[in-house]
């Protein structure tokens, strides 16, 4: 069992930045692919960014390319999402998730990000 705890959400003005963190329990963190998802009210959950276990491969949704950066520190069992140039449409609950094999199996509780003036 892997437990994931997100932090770093909050209220930010358009154009601002936030960095989300997700700390994982367990000793096998470096073997898991990790992803950041988000879900806005009335919308389906979407994958925003993902990173391989080694950190050597990253992928992004088109809507966040060039603005968001996913990274990980395996020594700290932590994955990050740096979000720059935030827009109101980025407002959502953000979740981190762990992928031991093909599917995302473990989920955090989510952290709210609100972009508003």
mmCIF file with all atom_site columns, C-alpha atoms in Angstrom:
data_model
loop_
_atom_site.group_PDB
_atom_site.id
_atom_site.type_symbol
_atom_site.label_atom_id
_atom_site.label_alt_id
_atom_site.label_comp_id
_atom_site.label_asym_id
_atom_site.label_entity_id
_atom_site.label_seq_id
_atom_site.pdbx_PDB_ins_code
_atom_site.Cartn_x
_atom_site.Cartn_y
_atom_site.Cartn_z
_atom_site.occupancy
_atom_site.B_iso_or_equiv
_atom_site.pdbx_formal_charge
_atom_site.auth_seq_id
_atom_site.auth_comp_id
_atom_site.auth_asym_id
_atom_site.auth_atom_id
_atom_site.pdbx_PDB_model_num
ATOM 1   C CA . UNK A 1 1   ? 0.000   0.000  0.000   1.00 0.00 ? 1   UNK A CA 1
ATOM 2   C CA . UNK A 1 2   ? 1.239   3.466  -0.916  1.00 0.00 ? 2   UNK A CA 1
ATOM 3   C CA . UNK A 1 3   ? -0.040  6.623  0.723   1.00 0.00 ? 3   UNK A CA 1
ATOM 4   C CA . UNK A 1 4   ? 0.204   9.931  -1.110  1.00 0.00 ? 4   UNK A CA 1
ATOM 5   C CA . UNK A 1 5   ? -0.155  13.344 0.511   1.00 0.00 ? 5   UNK A CA 1
ATOM 6   C CA . UNK A 1 6   ? -0.385  16.487 -1.600  1.00 0.00 ? 6   UNK A CA 1
ATOM 7   C CA . UNK A 1 7   ? 0.312   20.038 -0.476  1.00 0.00 ? 7   UNK A CA 1
ATOM 8   C CA . UNK A 1 8   ? 0.917   23.471 -1.949  1.00 0.00 ? 8   UNK A CA 1
ATOM 9   C CA . UNK A 1 9   ? -2.471  24.386 -3.313  1.00 0.00 ? 9   UNK A CA 1
ATOM 10  C CA . UNK A 1 10  ? -4.126  27.727 -2.693  1.00 0.00 ? 10  UNK A CA 1
ATOM 11  C CA . UNK A 1 11  ? -5.470  30.916 -4.198  1.00 0.00 ? 11  UNK A CA 1
ATOM 12  C CA . UNK A 1 12  ? -3.340  32.720 -6.767  1.00 0.00 ? 12  UNK A CA 1
ATOM 13  C CA . UNK A 1 13  ? -3.935  35.544 -9.209  1.00 0.00 ? 13  UNK A CA 1
ATOM 14  C CA . UNK A 1 14  ? -3.864  34.939 -12.973 1.00 0.00 ? 14  UNK A CA 1
ATOM 15  C CA . UNK A 1 15  ? -0.281  34.905 -14.192 1.00 0.00 ? 15  UNK A CA 1
ATOM 16  C CA . UNK A 1 16  ? 0.981   33.694 -10.836 1.00 0.00 ? 16  UNK A CA 1
ATOM 17  C CA . UNK A 1 17  ? 2.784   30.520 -9.833  1.00 0.00 ? 17  UNK A CA 1
ATOM 18  C CA . UNK A 1 18  ? 2.341   27.643 -7.417  1.00 0.00 ? 18  UNK A CA 1
ATOM 19  C CA . UNK A 1 19  ? 4.348   24.522 -6.675  1.00 0.00 ? 19  UNK A CA 1
ATOM 20  C CA . UNK A 1 20  ? 2.512   21.394 -5.637  1.00 0.00 ? 20  UNK A CA 1
ATOM 21  C CA . UNK A 1 21  ? 4.249   18.622 -3.737  1.00 0.00 ? 21  UNK A CA 1
ATOM 22  C CA . UNK A 1 22  ? 3.249   15.014 -3.223  1.00 0.00 ? 22  UNK A CA 1
ATOM 23  C CA . UNK A 1 23  ? 5.020   12.857 -0.652  1.00 0.00 ? 23  UNK A CA 1
ATOM 24  C CA . UNK A 1 24  ? 4.735   9.084  -0.936  1.00 0.00 ? 24  UNK A CA 1
ATOM 25  C CA . UNK A 1 25  ? 5.142   6.418  1.717   1.00 0.00 ? 25  UNK A CA 1
ATOM 26  C CA . UNK A 1 26  ? 7.048   3.202  1.102   1.00 0.00 ? 26  UNK A CA 1
ATOM 27  C CA . UNK A 1 27  ? 10.404  2.074  -0.186  1.00 0.00 ? 27  UNK A CA 1
ATOM 28  C CA . UNK A 1 28  ? 9.537   1.491  -3.822  1.00 0.00 ? 28  UNK A CA 1
ATOM 29  C CA . UNK A 1 29  ? 8.773   5.047  -4.871  1.00 0.00 ? 29  UNK A CA 1
ATOM 30  C CA . UNK A 1 30  ? 11.478  5.118  -7.541  1.00 0.00 ? 30  UNK A CA 1
ATOM 31  C CA . UNK A 1 31  ? 9.855   2.180  -9.327  1.00 0.00 ? 31  UNK A CA 1
ATOM 32  C CA . UNK A 1 32  ? 6.532   3.968  -9.788  1.00 0.00 ? 32  UNK A CA 1
ATOM 33  C CA . UNK A 1 33  ? 5.517   6.241  -12.574 1.00 0.00 ? 33  UNK A CA 1
ATOM 34  C CA . UNK A 1 34  ? 3.798   9.294  -11.108 1.00 0.00 ? 34  UNK A CA 1
ATOM 35  C CA . UNK A 1 35  ? 1.152   11.595 -12.440 1.00 0.00 ? 35  UNK A CA 1
ATOM 36  C CA . UNK A 1 36  ? -0.656  14.793 -11.583 1.00 0.00 ? 36  UNK A CA 1
ATOM 37  C CA . UNK A 1 37  ? -4.351  14.906 -12.427 1.00 0.00 ? 37  UNK A CA 1
ATOM 38  C CA . UNK A 1 38  ? -6.912  17.631 -11.987 1.00 0.00 ? 38  UNK A CA 1
ATOM 39  C CA . UNK A 1 39  ? -10.675 17.807 -11.821 1.00 0.00 ? 39  UNK A CA 1
ATOM 40  C CA . UNK A 1 40  ? -12.688 20.980 -12.198 1.00 0.00 ? 40  UNK A CA 1
ATOM 41  C CA . UNK A 1 41  ? -16.352 21.215 -11.128 1.00 0.00 ? 41  UNK A CA 1
ATOM 42  C CA . UNK A 1 42  ? -18.588 19.481 -13.634 1.00 0.00 ? 42  UNK A CA 1
ATOM 43  C CA . UNK A 1 43  ? -15.661 18.122 -15.624 1.00 0.00 ? 43  UNK A CA 1
ATOM 44  C CA . UNK A 1 44  ? -13.929 14.785 -15.859 1.00 0.00 ? 44  UNK A CA 1
ATOM 45  C CA . UNK A 1 45  ? -10.605 14.149 -14.195 1.00 0.00 ? 45  UNK A CA 1
ATOM 46  C CA . UNK A 1 46  ? -7.746  14.745 -16.619 1.00 0.00 ? 46  UNK A CA 1
ATOM 47  C CA . UNK A 1 47  ? -4.080  13.827 -16.636 1.00 0.00 ? 47  UNK A CA 1
ATOM 48  C CA . UNK A 1 48  ? -2.011  16.994 -16.526 1.00 0.00 ? 48  UNK A CA 1
ATOM 49  C CA . UNK A 1 49  ? 1.534   15.645 -16.368 1.00 0.00 ? 49  UNK A CA 1
ATOM 50  C CA . UNK A 1 50  ? 3.358   12.372 -15.822 1.00 0.00 ? 50  UNK A CA 1
ATOM 51  C CA . UNK A 1 51  ? 6.894   11.292 -15.057 1.00 0.00 ? 51  UNK A CA 1
ATOM 52  C CA . UNK A 1 52  ? 8.697   7.962  -15.213 1.00 0.00 ? 52  UNK A CA 1
ATOM 53  C CA . UNK A 1 53  ? 10.244  6.293  -12.190 1.00 0.00 ? 53  UNK A CA 1
ATOM 54  C CA . UNK A 1 54  ? 13.732  7.538  -13.007 1.00 0.00 ? 54  UNK A CA 1
ATOM 55  C CA . UNK A 1 55  ? 12.466  10.975 -13.988 1.00 0.00 ? 55  UNK A CA 1
ATOM 56  C CA . UNK A 1 56  ? 13.909  10.564 -17.455 1.00 0.00 ? 56  UNK A CA 1
ATOM 57  C CA . UNK A 1 57  ? 10.603  10.836 -19.269 1.00 0.00 ? 57  UNK A CA 1
ATOM 58  C CA . UNK A 1 58  ? 7.884   13.421 -18.802 1.00 0.00 ? 58  UNK A CA 1
ATOM 59  C CA . UNK A 1 59  ? 4.633   14.053 -20.648 1.00 0.00 ? 59  UNK A CA 1
ATOM 60  C CA . UNK A 1 60  ? 2.177   16.930 -20.504 1.00 0.00 ? 60  UNK A CA 1
ATOM 61  C CA . UNK A 1 61  ? -1.339  17.736 -21.552 1.00 0.00 ? 61  UNK A CA 1
ATOM 62  C CA . UNK A 1 62  ? -1.410  20.246 -24.394 1.00 0.00 ? 62  UNK A CA 1
ATOM 63  C CA . UNK A 1 63  ? -3.231  22.734 -22.176 1.00 0.00 ? 63  UNK A CA 1
ATOM 64  C CA . UNK A 1 64  ? -0.264  23.038 -19.784 1.00 0.00 ? 64  UNK A CA 1
ATOM 65  C CA . UNK A 1 65  ? 2.774   22.535 -22.036 1.00 0.00 ? 65  UNK A CA 1
ATOM 66  C CA . UNK A 1 66  ? 5.311   25.279 -21.543 1.00 0.00 ? 66  UNK A CA 1
ATOM 67  C CA . UNK A 1 67  ? 3.691   26.405 -18.280 1.00 0.00 ? 67  UNK A CA 1
ATOM 68  C CA . UNK A 1 68  ? 3.839   23.381 -15.962 1.00 0.00 ? 68  UNK A CA 1
ATOM 69  C CA . UNK A 1 69  ? 6.846   21.256 -15.050 1.00 0.00 ? 69  UNK A CA 1
ATOM 70  C CA . UNK A 1 70  ? 6.731   17.889 -13.320 1.00 0.00 ? 70  UNK A CA 1
ATOM 71  C CA . UNK A 1 71  ? 9.778   16.629 -11.447 1.00 0.00 ? 71  UNK A CA 1
ATOM 72  C CA . UNK A 1 72  ? 10.652  14.149 -8.728  1.00 0.00 ? 72  UNK A CA 1
ATOM 73  C CA . UNK A 1 73  ? 13.193  13.612 -5.991  1.00 0.00 ? 73  UNK A CA 1
ATOM 74  C CA . UNK A 1 74  ? 13.396  9.896  -5.320  1.00 0.00 ? 74  UNK A CA 1
ATOM 75  C CA . UNK A 1 75  ? 15.595  10.429 -2.253  1.00 0.00 ? 75  UNK A CA 1
ATOM 76  C CA . UNK A 1 76  ? 12.701  12.343 -0.699  1.00 0.00 ? 76  UNK A CA 1
ATOM 77  C CA . UNK A 1 77  ? 9.884   10.190 -2.103  1.00 0.00 ? 77  UNK A CA 1
ATOM 78  C CA . UNK A 1 78  ? 8.417   13.376 -3.539  1.00 0.00 ? 78  UNK A CA 1
ATOM 79  C CA . UNK A 1 79  ? 6.982   14.475 -6.869  1.00 0.00 ? 79  UNK A CA 1
ATOM 80  C CA . UNK A 1 80  ? 6.432   18.133 -7.716  1.00 0.00 ? 80  UNK A CA 1
ATOM 81  C CA . UNK A 1 81  ? 4.328   20.139 -10.117 1.00 0.00 ? 81  UNK A CA 1
ATOM 82  C CA . UNK A 1 82  ? 5.611   23.639 -10.789 1.00 0.00 ? 82  UNK A CA 1
ATOM 83  C CA . UNK A 1 83  ? 2.797   25.706 -12.267 1.00 0.00 ? 83  UNK A CA 1
ATOM 84  C CA . UNK A 1 84  ? 3.593   29.041 -13.896 1.00 0.00 ? 84  UNK A CA 1
ATOM 85  C CA . UNK A 1 85  ? 1.515   31.553 -15.847 1.00 0.00 ? 85  UNK A CA 1
ATOM 86  C CA . UNK A 1 86  ? -1.605  30.232 -14.196 1.00 0.00 ? 86  UNK A CA 1
ATOM 87  C CA . UNK A 1 87  ? -4.970  30.870 -15.816 1.00 0.00 ? 87  UNK A CA 1
ATOM 88  C CA . UNK A 1 88  ? -8.492  30.815 -14.358 1.00 0.00 ? 88  UNK A CA 1
ATOM 89  C CA . UNK A 1 89  ? -9.146  27.626 -16.323 1.00 0.00 ? 89  UNK A CA 1
ATOM 90  C CA . UNK A 1 90  ? -6.431  25.900 -14.282 1.00 0.00 ? 90  UNK A CA 1
ATOM 91  C CA . UNK A 1 91  ? -8.741  26.089 -11.267 1.00 0.00 ? 91  UNK A CA 1
ATOM 92  C CA . UNK A 1 92  ? -9.376  22.546 -10.070 1.00 0.00 ? 92  UNK A CA 1
ATOM 93  C CA . UNK A 1 93  ? -8.615  19.997 -7.403  1.00 0.00 ? 93  UNK A CA 1
ATOM 94  C CA . UNK A 1 94  ? -5.199  18.549 -8.190  1.00 0.00 ? 94  UNK A CA 1
ATOM 95  C CA . UNK A 1 95  ? -4.379  14.932 -7.354  1.00 0.00 ? 95  UNK A CA 1
ATOM 96  C CA . UNK A 1 96  ? -1.154  13.011 -7.502  1.00 0.00 ? 96  UNK A CA 1
ATOM 97  C CA . UNK A 1 97  ? -1.246  9.333  -8.376  1.00 0.00 ? 97  UNK A CA 1
ATOM 98  C CA . UNK A 1 98  ? 1.205   6.440  -8.471  1.00 0.00 ? 98  UNK A CA 1
ATOM 99  C CA . UNK A 1 99  ? 1.457   3.894  -11.297 1.00 0.00 ? 99  UNK A CA 1
ATOM 100 C CA . UNK A 1 100 ? 3.143   0.632  -10.206 1.00 0.00 ? 100 UNK A CA 1
ATOM 101 C CA . UNK A 1 101 ? 2.547   -0.989 -13.586 1.00 0.00 ? 101 UNK A CA 1
ATOM 102 C CA . UNK A 1 102 ? 0.144   0.099  -16.335 1.00 0.00 ? 102 UNK A CA 1
ATOM 103 C CA . UNK A 1 103 ? -2.629  1.785  -14.388 1.00 0.00 ? 103 UNK A CA 1
ATOM 104 C CA . UNK A 1 104 ? -2.640  4.487  -11.725 1.00 0.00 ? 104 UNK A CA 1
ATOM 105 C CA . UNK A 1 105 ? -3.440  2.580  -8.579  1.00 0.00 ? 105 UNK A CA 1
ATOM 106 C CA . UNK A 1 106 ? -2.778  4.892  -5.650  1.00 0.00 ? 106 UNK A CA 1
ATOM 107 C CA . UNK A 1 107 ? -4.252  8.365  -5.224  1.00 0.00 ? 107 UNK A CA 1
ATOM 108 C CA . UNK A 1 108 ? -3.798  11.288 -2.892  1.00 0.00 ? 108 UNK A CA 1
ATOM 109 C CA . UNK A 1 109 ? -6.640  13.215 -1.298  1.00 0.00 ? 109 UNK A CA 1
ATOM 110 C CA . UNK A 1 110 ? -6.255  16.229 -3.579  1.00 0.00 ? 110 UNK A CA 1
ATOM 111 C CA . UNK A 1 111 ? -5.357  19.874 -3.097  1.00 0.00 ? 111 UNK A CA 1
ATOM 112 C CA . UNK A 1 112 ? -7.422  22.823 -4.300  1.00 0.00 ? 112 UNK A CA 1
ATOM 113 C CA . UNK A 1 113 ? -5.923  25.314 -6.737  1.00 0.00 ? 113 UNK A CA 1
ATOM 114 C CA . UNK A 1 114 ? -7.927  28.450 -7.418  1.00 0.00 ? 114 UNK A CA 1
ATOM 115 C CA . UNK A 1 115 ? -6.806  31.018 -9.960  1.00 0.00 ? 115 UNK A CA 1
ATOM 116 C CA . UNK A 1 116 ? -8.750  34.225 -9.580  1.00 0.00 ? 116 UNK A CA 1
ATOM 117 C CA . UNK A 1 117 ? -8.291  37.961 -9.299  1.00 0.00 ? 117 UNK A CA 1
#
